[in-house]
CSV table of C-alpha atoms in Angstrom, one decimal:
chain,number,residue,atom,x,y,z
X,1,MET,CA,118.4,64.5,-52.5
X,2,ASP,CA,121.6,63.5,-54.3
X,3,VAL,CA,122.6,65.4,-57.4
X,4,ALA,CA,122.0,63.5,-60.7
X,5,ASP,CA,125.5,64.5,-62.1
X,6,PRO,CA,128.3,61.9,-61.7
X,7,GLY,CA,130.9,64.7,-62.1
X,8,ALA,CA,129.5,66.7,-59.1
X,9,PRO,CA,131.7,67.4,-56.0
X,10,ALA,CA,132.2,64.4,-53.8
X,11,ALA,CA,130.1,65.8,-51.0
X,12,THR,CA,126.9,65.9,-53.1
X,13,VAL,CA,127.4,63.1,-55.7
X,14,ASN,CA,125.4,59.9,-55.7
X,15,MET,CA,128.2,57.4,-55.4
X,16,GLY,CA,126.2,54.6,-56.9
X,17,LEU,CA,125.3,56.8,-59.9
X,18,LYS,CA,129.0,57.7,-60.3
X,19,LYS,CA,130.0,54.0,-60.3
X,20,ARG,CA,127.3,53.1,-62.8
X,21,SER,CA,128.1,56.0,-65.1
X,22,ARG,CA,131.5,54.5,-65.8
X,23,PHE,CA,129.8,51.5,-67.4
X,24,THR,CA,127.8,53.7,-69.9
X,25,ASN,CA,130.2,56.6,-70.7
X,26,GLY,CA,130.5,57.2,-74.4
X,27,SER,CA,127.3,55.2,-75.2
X,28,LYS,CA,128.9,51.9,-74.3
X,29,GLU,CA,126.7,48.8,-74.5
X,30,VAL,CA,125.7,47.2,-71.2
X,31,GLU,CA,124.5,43.6,-70.8
X,32,LEU,CA,121.9,43.1,-68.0
X,33,ILE,CA,120.2,39.9,-66.8
X,34,GLY,CA,117.5,39.6,-64.2
X,35,ARG,CA,114.2,38.0,-63.2
X,36,LEU,CA,110.8,39.2,-64.2
X,37,HIS,CA,109.2,40.6,-61.1
X,38,SER,CA,105.6,39.8,-61.8
X,39,ASP,CA,103.0,38.1,-59.5
X,40,ILE,CA,102.6,35.1,-61.8
X,41,PHE,CA,106.3,34.2,-61.4
X,42,CYS,CA,106.3,34.3,-57.6
X,43,GLN,CA,104.1,31.2,-57.2
X,44,GLU,CA,105.5,28.0,-56.0
X,45,LYS,CA,104.2,25.5,-58.6
X,46,TYR,CA,105.5,24.8,-62.1
X,47,PHE,CA,103.2,25.4,-65.1
X,48,LEU,CA,101.8,22.3,-66.6
X,49,SER,CA,103.0,21.4,-70.0
X,50,GLY,CA,100.7,22.8,-72.7
X,51,VAL,CA,99.7,25.9,-70.7
X,52,ASP,CA,99.6,28.8,-73.1
X,53,LEU,CA,101.4,31.8,-71.5
X,54,ARG,CA,101.7,35.0,-73.4
X,55,LEU,CA,103.9,37.9,-72.2
X,56,LYS,CA,104.0,41.4,-73.4
X,57,LEU,CA,106.9,43.4,-72.1
X,58,THR,CA,106.8,47.2,-72.5
X,59,PRO,CA,109.8,49.3,-71.5
X,60,SER,CA,109.4,52.4,-69.4
X,61,ASN,CA,110.0,55.8,-71.1
X,62,ASP,CA,113.6,57.1,-71.2
X,63,SER,CA,112.9,60.0,-68.8
X,64,PHE,CA,111.9,57.5,-66.1
X,65,VAL,CA,114.8,55.2,-66.7
X,66,LEU,CA,117.7,57.7,-67.0
X,67,MET,CA,118.9,60.3,-64.5
X,68,SER,CA,120.3,63.5,-65.8
X,69,SER,CA,121.2,66.9,-64.4
X,70,TRP,CA,120.4,68.5,-67.8
X,71,GLN,CA,116.9,70.1,-68.3
X,72,ASP,CA,116.1,68.3,-71.6
X,73,PRO,CA,118.6,65.5,-72.1
X,74,GLU,CA,118.7,63.7,-75.4
X,75,TYR,CA,119.6,60.3,-74.0
X,76,ARG,CA,117.9,57.2,-75.2
X,77,VAL,CA,117.8,53.6,-74.2
X,78,MET,CA,118.1,51.2,-77.2
X,79,LEU,CA,117.5,47.5,-76.7
X,80,GLN,CA,120.0,45.8,-79.0
X,81,GLN,CA,119.0,42.2,-78.2
X,82,VAL,CA,116.4,40.8,-75.8
X,83,SER,CA,116.4,37.1,-74.7
X,84,PHE,CA,113.9,35.3,-72.5
X,85,PHE,CA,115.3,32.3,-70.6
X,86,VAL,CA,112.9,29.6,-69.4
X,87,ARG,CA,113.8,26.8,-67.1
X,88,LYS,CA,112.3,23.5,-68.2
X,89,VAL,CA,111.7,20.5,-65.9
X,90,LYS,CA,111.6,17.0,-67.3
X,91,THR,CA,109.0,14.9,-65.5
X,92,THR,CA,108.6,11.2,-65.4
X,93,LEU,CA,105.8,9.4,-67.3
X,94,SER,CA,104.1,8.4,-64.1
X,95,VAL,CA,103.8,12.1,-63.0
X,96,LEU,CA,102.4,13.0,-66.4
X,97,ILE,CA,99.8,10.3,-66.2
X,98,ALA,CA,98.9,11.4,-62.6
X,99,HIS,CA,98.5,15.0,-63.9
X,100,ALA,CA,96.2,13.8,-66.7
X,101,LYS,CA,94.0,11.8,-64.3
X,102,ALA,CA,93.8,14.7,-61.9
X,103,LEU,CA,92.9,17.2,-64.7
X,104,ASP,CA,90.0,14.9,-65.7
X,105,LYS,CA,88.3,15.6,-62.4
X,106,TYR,CA,89.7,19.1,-61.4
X,107,THR,CA,91.1,22.2,-63.0
X,108,ALA,CA,94.7,23.3,-62.5
X,109,LYS,CA,94.9,26.0,-59.9
X,110,TYR,CA,97.9,28.3,-59.4
X,111,THR,CA,98.0,30.3,-56.2
X,112,VAL,CA,99.3,33.8,-57.1
X,113,ARG,CA,100.6,35.9,-54.2
X,114,GLN,CA,100.5,39.6,-54.9
X,115,VAL,CA,103.8,41.4,-54.7
X,116,GLN,CA,103.6,44.8,-53.1
X,117,THR,CA,106.4,47.3,-52.8
X,118,LYS,CA,106.3,49.9,-50.1
X,119,ILE,CA,108.9,52.7,-49.9
X,120,LEU,CA,109.7,54.2,-46.5
X,121,SER,CA,112.1,57.1,-46.4
X,122,MET,CA,114.5,57.5,-43.5
X,123,PRO,CA,116.4,60.8,-43.2
X,124,ALA,CA,120.2,60.6,-43.3
X,125,GLY,CA,121.8,60.2,-39.9
X,126,ASN,CA,118.8,58.5,-38.3
X,127,PHE,CA,119.2,55.0,-37.0
X,128,SER,CA,115.6,54.2,-36.3
X,129,LEU,CA,112.2,54.7,-37.9
X,130,ASN,CA,108.7,54.4,-36.5
X,131,GLU,CA,106.0,54.0,-39.0
X,132,ASP,CA,102.3,53.3,-38.4
X,133,ASN,CA,100.1,51.1,-40.6
X,134,VAL,CA,102.9,49.7,-42.6
X,135,PHE,CA,101.0,46.4,-43.2
X,136,LEU,CA,97.3,46.6,-43.7
X,137,GLY,CA,95.5,43.3,-44.4
X,138,GLN,CA,97.5,40.2,-44.9
X,139,LEU,CA,101.0,40.1,-43.3
X,140,PRO,CA,103.9,39.8,-45.6
X,141,LYS,CA,105.8,36.5,-46.1
X,142,ARG,CA,109.1,38.3,-46.9
X,143,GLN,CA,110.6,41.7,-46.2
X,144,ARG,CA,113.7,43.2,-47.8
X,145,MET,CA,115.5,46.2,-46.6
């Protein structure tokens, strides 16, 4: 495994870690933006207006988030400002009326597809990997490598 020290010799250093360490040297602030990777946000329909959605985001502990070659590092992650961006869609009056009529007869249904992450390790220098029983049950819609 790579060494968790960006100052290690070039043969053993994790080059991605070395590059990222330049952004945070000296306790510099870093601005990050990304999507929430949760099953409810991977569905194809928009939420109807008036749907109450409550989110509780809890950060992972610092020892999980930060890599260090020290035994007991005193690093901490401090969230200075957190923003939540929501995309709103403006619908026409006829669509709102159609939704209201449909909701009189039926309930709103949101098909939630479960996101599963599987990690397969391939030794350095190998160009192929054979793994049995990678997909059990429903076949995936997307794969990322």
